[in-house]
CSV table of C-alpha atoms in Angstrom, one decimal:
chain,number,residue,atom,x,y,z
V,27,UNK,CA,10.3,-7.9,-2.1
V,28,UNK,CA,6.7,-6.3,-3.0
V,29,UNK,CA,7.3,-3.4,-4.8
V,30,UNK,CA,5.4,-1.2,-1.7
V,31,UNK,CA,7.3,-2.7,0.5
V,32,UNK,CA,10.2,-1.5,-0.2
V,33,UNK,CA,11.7,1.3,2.8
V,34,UNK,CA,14.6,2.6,3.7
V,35,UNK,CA,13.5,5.7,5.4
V,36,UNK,CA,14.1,5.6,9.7
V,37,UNK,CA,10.5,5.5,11.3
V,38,UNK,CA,11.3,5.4,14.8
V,39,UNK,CA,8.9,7.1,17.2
V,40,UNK,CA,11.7,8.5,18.7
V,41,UNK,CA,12.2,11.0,15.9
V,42,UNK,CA,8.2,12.7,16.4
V,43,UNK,CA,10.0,14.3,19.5
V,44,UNK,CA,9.1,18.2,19.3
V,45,UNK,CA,11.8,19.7,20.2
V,46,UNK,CA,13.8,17.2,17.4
V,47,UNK,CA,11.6,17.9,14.6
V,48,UNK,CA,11.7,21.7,15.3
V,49,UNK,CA,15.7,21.6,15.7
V,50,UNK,CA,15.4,19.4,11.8
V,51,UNK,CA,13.0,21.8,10.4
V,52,UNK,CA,15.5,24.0,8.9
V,53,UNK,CA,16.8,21.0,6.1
V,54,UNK,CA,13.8,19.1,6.5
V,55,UNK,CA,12.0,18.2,2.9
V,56,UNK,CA,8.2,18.0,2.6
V,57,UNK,CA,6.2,15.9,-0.3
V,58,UNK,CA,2.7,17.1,-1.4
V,59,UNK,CA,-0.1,15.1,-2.1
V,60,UNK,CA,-4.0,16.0,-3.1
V,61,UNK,CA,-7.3,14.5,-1.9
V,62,UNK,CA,-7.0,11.9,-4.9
V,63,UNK,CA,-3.3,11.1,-3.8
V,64,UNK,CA,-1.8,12.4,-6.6
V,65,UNK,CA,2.1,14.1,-5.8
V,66,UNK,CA,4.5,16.1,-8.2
V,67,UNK,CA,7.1,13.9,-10.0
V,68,UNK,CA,10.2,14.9,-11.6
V,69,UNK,CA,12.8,12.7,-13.3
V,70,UNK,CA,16.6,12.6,-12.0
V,71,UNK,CA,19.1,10.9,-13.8
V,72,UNK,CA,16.4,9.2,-16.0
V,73,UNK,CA,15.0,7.8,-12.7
V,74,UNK,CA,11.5,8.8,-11.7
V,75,UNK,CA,11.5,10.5,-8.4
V,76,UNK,CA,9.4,12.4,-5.7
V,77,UNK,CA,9.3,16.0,-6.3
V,78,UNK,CA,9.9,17.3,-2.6
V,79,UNK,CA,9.9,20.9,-1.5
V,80,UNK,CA,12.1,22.7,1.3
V,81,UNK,CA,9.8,22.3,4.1
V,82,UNK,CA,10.3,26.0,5.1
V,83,UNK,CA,8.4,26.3,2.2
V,84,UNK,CA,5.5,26.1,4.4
V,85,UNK,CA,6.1,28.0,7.7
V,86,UNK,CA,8.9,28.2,10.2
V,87,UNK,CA,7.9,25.2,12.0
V,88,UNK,CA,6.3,21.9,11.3
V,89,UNK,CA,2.5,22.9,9.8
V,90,UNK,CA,-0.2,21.0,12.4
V,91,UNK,CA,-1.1,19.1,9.4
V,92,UNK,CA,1.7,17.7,8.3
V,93,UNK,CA,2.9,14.3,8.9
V,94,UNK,CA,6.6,12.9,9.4
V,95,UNK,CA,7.2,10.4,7.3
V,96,UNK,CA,10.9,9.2,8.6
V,97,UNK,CA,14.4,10.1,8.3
V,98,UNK,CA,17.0,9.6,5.2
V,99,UNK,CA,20.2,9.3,5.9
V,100,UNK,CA,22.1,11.8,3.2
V,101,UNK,CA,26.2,11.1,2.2
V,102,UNK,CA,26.6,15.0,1.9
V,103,UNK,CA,24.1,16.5,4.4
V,104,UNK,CA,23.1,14.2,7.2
V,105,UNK,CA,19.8,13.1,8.4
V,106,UNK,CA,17.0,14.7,6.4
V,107,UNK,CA,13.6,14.6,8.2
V,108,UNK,CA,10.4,13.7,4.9
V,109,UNK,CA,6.9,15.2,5.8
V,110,UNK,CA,4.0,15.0,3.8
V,111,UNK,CA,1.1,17.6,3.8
V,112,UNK,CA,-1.8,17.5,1.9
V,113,UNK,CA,-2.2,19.7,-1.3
V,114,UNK,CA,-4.9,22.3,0.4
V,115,UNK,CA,-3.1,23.4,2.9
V,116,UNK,CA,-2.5,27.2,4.2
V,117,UNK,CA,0.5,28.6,3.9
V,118,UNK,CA,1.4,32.5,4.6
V,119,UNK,CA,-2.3,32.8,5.2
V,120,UNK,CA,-2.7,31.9,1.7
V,121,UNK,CA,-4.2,28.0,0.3
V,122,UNK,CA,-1.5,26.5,-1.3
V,123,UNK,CA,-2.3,24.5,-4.3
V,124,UNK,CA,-0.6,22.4,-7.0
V,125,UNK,CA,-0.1,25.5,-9.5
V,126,UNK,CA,3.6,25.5,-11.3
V,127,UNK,CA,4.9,22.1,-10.1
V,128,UNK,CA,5.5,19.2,-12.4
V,129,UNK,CA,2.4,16.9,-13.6
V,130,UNK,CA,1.4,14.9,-10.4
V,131,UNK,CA,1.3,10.9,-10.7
V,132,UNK,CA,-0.7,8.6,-8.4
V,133,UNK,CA,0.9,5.6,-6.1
V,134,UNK,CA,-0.1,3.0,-8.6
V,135,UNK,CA,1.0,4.9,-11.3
V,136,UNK,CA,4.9,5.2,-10.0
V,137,UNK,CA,5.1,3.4,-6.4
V,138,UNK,CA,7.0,0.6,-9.3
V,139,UNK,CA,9.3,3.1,-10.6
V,140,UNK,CA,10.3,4.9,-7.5
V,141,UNK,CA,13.8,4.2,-5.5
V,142,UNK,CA,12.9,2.1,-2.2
V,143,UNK,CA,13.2,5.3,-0.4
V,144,UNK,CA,10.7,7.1,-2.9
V,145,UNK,CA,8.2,4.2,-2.7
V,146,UNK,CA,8.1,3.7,0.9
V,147,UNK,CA,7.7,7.8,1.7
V,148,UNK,CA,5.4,7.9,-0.9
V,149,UNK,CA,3.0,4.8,0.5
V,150,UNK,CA,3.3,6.0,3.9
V,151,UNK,CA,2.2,9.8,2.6
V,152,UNK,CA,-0.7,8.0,0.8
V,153,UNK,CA,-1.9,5.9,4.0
V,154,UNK,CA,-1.5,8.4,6.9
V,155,UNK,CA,-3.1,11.5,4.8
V,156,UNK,CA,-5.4,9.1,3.7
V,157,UNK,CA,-6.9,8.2,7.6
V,158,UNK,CA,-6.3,12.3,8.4
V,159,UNK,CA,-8.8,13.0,5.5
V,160,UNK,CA,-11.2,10.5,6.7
V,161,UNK,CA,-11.0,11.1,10.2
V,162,UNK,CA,-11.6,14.2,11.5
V,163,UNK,CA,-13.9,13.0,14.3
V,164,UNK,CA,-13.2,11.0,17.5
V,165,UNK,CA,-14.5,7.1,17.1
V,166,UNK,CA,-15.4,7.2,20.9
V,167,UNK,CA,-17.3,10.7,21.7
V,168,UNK,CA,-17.8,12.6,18.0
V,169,UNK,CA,-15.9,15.5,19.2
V,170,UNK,CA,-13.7,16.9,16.6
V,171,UNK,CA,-10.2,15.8,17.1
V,172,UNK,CA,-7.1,17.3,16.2
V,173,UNK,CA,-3.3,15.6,14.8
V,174,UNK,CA,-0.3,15.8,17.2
V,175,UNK,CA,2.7,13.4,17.4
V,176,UNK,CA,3.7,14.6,14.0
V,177,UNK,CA,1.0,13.7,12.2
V,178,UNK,CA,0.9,9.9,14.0
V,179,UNK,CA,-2.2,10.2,15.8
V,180,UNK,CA,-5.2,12.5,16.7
V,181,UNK,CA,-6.6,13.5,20.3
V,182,UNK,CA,-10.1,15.2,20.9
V,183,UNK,CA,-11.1,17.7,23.3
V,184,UNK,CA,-11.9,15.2,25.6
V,185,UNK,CA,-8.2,13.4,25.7
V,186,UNK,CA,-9.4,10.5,23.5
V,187,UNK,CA,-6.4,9.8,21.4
V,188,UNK,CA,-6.6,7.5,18.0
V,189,UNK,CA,-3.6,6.5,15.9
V,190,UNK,CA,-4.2,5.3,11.9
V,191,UNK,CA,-5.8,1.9,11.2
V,192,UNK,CA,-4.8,-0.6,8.7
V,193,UNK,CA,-6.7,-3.4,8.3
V,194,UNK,CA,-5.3,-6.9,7.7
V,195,UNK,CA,-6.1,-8.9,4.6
V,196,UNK,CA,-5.0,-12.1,3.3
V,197,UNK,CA,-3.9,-12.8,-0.1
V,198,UNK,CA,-3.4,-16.5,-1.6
V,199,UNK,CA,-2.1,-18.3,-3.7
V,200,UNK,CA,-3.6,-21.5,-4.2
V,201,UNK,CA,-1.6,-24.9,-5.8
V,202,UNK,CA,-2.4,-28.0,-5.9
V,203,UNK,CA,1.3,-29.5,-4.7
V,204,UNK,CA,2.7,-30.3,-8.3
V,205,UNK,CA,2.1,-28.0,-11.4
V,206,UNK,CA,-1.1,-25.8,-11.2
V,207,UNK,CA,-2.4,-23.3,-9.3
V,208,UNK,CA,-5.8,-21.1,-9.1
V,209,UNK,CA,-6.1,-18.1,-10.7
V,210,UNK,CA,-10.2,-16.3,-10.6
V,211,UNK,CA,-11.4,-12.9,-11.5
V,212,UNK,CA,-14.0,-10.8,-10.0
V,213,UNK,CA,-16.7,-9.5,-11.7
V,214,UNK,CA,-15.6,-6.0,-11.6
V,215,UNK,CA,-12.4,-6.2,-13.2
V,216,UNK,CA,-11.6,-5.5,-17.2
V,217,UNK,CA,-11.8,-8.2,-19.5
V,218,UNK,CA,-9.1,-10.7,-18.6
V,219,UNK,CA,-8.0,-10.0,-15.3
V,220,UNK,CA,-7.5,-12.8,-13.5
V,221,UNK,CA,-5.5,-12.7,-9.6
V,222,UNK,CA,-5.1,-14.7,-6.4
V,223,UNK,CA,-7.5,-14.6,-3.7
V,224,UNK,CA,-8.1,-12.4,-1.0
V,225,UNK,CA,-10.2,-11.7,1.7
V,226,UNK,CA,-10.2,-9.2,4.6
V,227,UNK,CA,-9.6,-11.2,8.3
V,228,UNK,CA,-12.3,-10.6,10.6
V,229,UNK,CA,-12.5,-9.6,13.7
V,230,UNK,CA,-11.3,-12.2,16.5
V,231,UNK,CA,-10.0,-14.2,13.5
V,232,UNK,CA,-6.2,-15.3,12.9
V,233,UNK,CA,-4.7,-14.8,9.9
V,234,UNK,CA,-4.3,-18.7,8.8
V,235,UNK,CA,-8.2,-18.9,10.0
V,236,UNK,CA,-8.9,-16.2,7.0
V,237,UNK,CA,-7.0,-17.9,4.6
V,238,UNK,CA,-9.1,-21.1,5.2
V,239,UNK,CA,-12.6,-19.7,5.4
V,240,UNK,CA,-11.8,-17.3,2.6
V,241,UNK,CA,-11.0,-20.2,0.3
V,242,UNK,CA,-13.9,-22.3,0.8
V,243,UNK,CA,-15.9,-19.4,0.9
V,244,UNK,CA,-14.8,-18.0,-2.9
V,245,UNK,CA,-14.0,-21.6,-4.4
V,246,UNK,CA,-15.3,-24.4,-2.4
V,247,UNK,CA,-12.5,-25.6,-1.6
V,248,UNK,CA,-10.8,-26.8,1.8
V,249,UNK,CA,-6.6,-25.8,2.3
V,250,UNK,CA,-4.1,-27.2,3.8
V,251,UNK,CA,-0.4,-26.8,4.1
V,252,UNK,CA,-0.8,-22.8,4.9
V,253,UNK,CA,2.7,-21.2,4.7
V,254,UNK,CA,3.5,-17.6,4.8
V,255,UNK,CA,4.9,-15.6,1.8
V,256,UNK,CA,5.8,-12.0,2.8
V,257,UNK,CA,3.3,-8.5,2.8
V,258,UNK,CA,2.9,-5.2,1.7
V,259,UNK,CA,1.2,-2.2,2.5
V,260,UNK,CA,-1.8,-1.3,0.6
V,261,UNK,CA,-3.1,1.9,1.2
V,262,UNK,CA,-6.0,1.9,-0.5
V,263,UNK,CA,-7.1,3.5,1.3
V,264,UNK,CA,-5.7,1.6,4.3
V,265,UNK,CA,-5.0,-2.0,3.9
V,266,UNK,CA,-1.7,-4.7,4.9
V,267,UNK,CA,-2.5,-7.5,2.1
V,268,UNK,CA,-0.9,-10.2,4.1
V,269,UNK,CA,0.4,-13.2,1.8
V,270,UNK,CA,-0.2,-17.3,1.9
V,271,UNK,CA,0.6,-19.9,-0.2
V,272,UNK,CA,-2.0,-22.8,0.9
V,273,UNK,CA,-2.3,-26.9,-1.0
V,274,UNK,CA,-6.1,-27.9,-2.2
V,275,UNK,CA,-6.3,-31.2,-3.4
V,276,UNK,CA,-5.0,-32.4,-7.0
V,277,UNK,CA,-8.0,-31.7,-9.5
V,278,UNK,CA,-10.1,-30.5,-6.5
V,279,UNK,CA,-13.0,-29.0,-8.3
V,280,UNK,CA,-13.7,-25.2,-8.0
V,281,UNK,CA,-17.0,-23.7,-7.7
V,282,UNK,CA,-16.9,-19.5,-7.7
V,283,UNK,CA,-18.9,-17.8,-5.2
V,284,UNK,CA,-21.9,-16.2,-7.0
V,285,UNK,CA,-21.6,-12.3,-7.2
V,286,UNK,CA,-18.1,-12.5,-5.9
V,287,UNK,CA,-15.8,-14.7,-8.0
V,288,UNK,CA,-16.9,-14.8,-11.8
V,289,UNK,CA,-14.2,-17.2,-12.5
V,290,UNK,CA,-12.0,-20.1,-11.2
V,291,UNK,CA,-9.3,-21.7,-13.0
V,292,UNK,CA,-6.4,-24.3,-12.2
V,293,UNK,CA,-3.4,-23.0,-14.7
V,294,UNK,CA,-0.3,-24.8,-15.2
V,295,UNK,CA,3.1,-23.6,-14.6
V,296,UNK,CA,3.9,-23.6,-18.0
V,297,UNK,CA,0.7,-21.4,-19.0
V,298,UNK,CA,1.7,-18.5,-16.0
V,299,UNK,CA,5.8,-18.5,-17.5
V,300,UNK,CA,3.9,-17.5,-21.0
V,301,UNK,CA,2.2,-14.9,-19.7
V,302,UNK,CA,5.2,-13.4,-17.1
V,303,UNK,CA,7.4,-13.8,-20.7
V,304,UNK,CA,4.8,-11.7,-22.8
V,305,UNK,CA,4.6,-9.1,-20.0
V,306,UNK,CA,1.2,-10.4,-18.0
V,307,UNK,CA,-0.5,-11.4,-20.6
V,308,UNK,CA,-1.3,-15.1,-22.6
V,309,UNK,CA,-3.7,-17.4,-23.1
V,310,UNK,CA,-6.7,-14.8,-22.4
V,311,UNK,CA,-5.0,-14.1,-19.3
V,312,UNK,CA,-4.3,-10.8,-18.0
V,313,UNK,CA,-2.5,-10.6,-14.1
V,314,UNK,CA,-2.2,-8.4,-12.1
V,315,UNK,CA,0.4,-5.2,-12.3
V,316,UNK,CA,3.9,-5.7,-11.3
V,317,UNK,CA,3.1,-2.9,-8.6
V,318,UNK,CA,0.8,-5.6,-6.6
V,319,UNK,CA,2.3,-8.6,-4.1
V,320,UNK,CA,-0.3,-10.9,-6.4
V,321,UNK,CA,2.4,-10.4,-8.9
V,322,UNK,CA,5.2,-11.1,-7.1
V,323,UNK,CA,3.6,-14.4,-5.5
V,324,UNK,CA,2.7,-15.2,-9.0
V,325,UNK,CA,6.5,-14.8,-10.4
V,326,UNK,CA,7.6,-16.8,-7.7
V,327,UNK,CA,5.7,-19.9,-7.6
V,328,UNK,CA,6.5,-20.0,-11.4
V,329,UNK,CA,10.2,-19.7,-10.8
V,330,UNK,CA,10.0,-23.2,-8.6
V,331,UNK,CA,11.2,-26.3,-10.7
């Protein structure tokens, strides 16, 4: 399982009811998180963990701004409703700020660390507050638009309603069928870094017509054999990476998109165990953080025999 993909919280849209969420207030919980996505951690039983707050805390009823994040279920207490608000927020008529909570930590700094509950709160928090910060405006008139549904969508003055976008991407992993498999870097990333593909789908485009044109696109080379793997949310800031494995020809040559891919390398399975078993790193090969699905696709194709 991707490590963001891990959820255990109840996100029915059942449970944005008013009157329920008003009737949960009372032992309802509430993260915080500022404009950079940052939110206070705290360590419990040597387990890094979100730092939630009562939610009455911050008023007698669910803030305007505030999303619901899903339920928990709790062996002593019950359902507990999770909300997320961002850090500026005003509370007793005063702004509310970070001031005497512990040292905030980012998504990719913990999402790995954090219980499957903890992760999945925290990566919803991070995408929803994410499209509230961004979207303030209606798409269709320009007239400001306000959140309602708890937090799940926003309506305008004229009754347009919106609800948060994600936008699909694929990410491959290319092999050739028997004991290699591509791995390329992009310009941009530190010395070493090398990953699968990816590529954003397009509109009117499936998801298995990405994974082809994005391939020949970035490394000249035509797939076949296009299987799915599994996804995970990527919120940043709103993206479902959406994973493939896909077969290329044995010693089908590569040739790197200029500007986009530096590099392109077949790598054997043998060279991708060394660097899982020195921690990510071999052969002048960095991959990617464990917190990323490219890691997970890239532990599992070199588990096969």
């Amino acid at each position: 399982m991707p490590v963001l993909s891990r959820a255990s919280a109840d996100r029915s849209e059942d449970l944005r009811d008013p009157a329920r969420t008003v009737a949960a207030w009372p032992q309802a919980r509430m993260i915080t998180m500022d404009e950079n996505g940052r939110t206070p951690i705290r360590e419990v039983d040597g387990r890094v963990a979100l730092d939630h707050r009562p939610a009455t805390d911050f008023g007698d009823v669910p803030p305007a701004e505030a999303v619901l994040l899903g339920t928990v279920a709790d062996p002593e207490s019950g359902p507990v409703d999770y909300w997320a608000v961002a850090g500026e927020v005003s509370v007793g008529g005063e702004l509310w700020s970070f001031a005497g909570q512990p040292d905030p930590s980012t998504l990719r700094e913990v999402g790995g660390l954090l219980s499957d509950t903890d992760a999945g709160l925290m990566t919803a928090a991070v995408a929803v507050l994410n499209w509230h910060r961004a979207g303030g405006f209606c798409p269709r008139c320009g007239e400001p638009s306000a959140p309602e549904t708890a937090g799940w969508s926003r309506i305008c003055s004229n009754g347009h309603q919106e609800f948060p976008r994600t936008d699909p991407a694929v990410i491959v992993l290319v092999h050739d069928g028997a004991d290699r498999m591509v791995l390329a870097r992009q310009p941009s990333w530190p010395p070493g870094r090398v990953s699968v593909l990816a590529g954003f789908t397009e509109a009117g485009e499936s998801l298995e017509g990405t994974v082809t044109r994005e391939i020949g696109e970035e490394i000249g080379v035509t797939v076949t054999d296009i299987g799915y793997l599994g996804s995970q949310p990527w919120p940043f800031p709103r993206s479902l990476m959406v994973g493939f494995a896909a077969r290329a020809e044995v010693g089908a040559a590569l040739n790197p998109r200029v500007d986009e891919i530096e590099a392109a390398h077949w790598v054997d399975r043998a060279t991708v165990r060394r660097m899982l078993a020195n921690g990510g790193s071999s052969d002048g090969f960095i991959l990617p953080p464990g917190i990323s699905i490219a890691r997970r696709m890239v532990e599992g194709w070199a588990a096969l025999d």
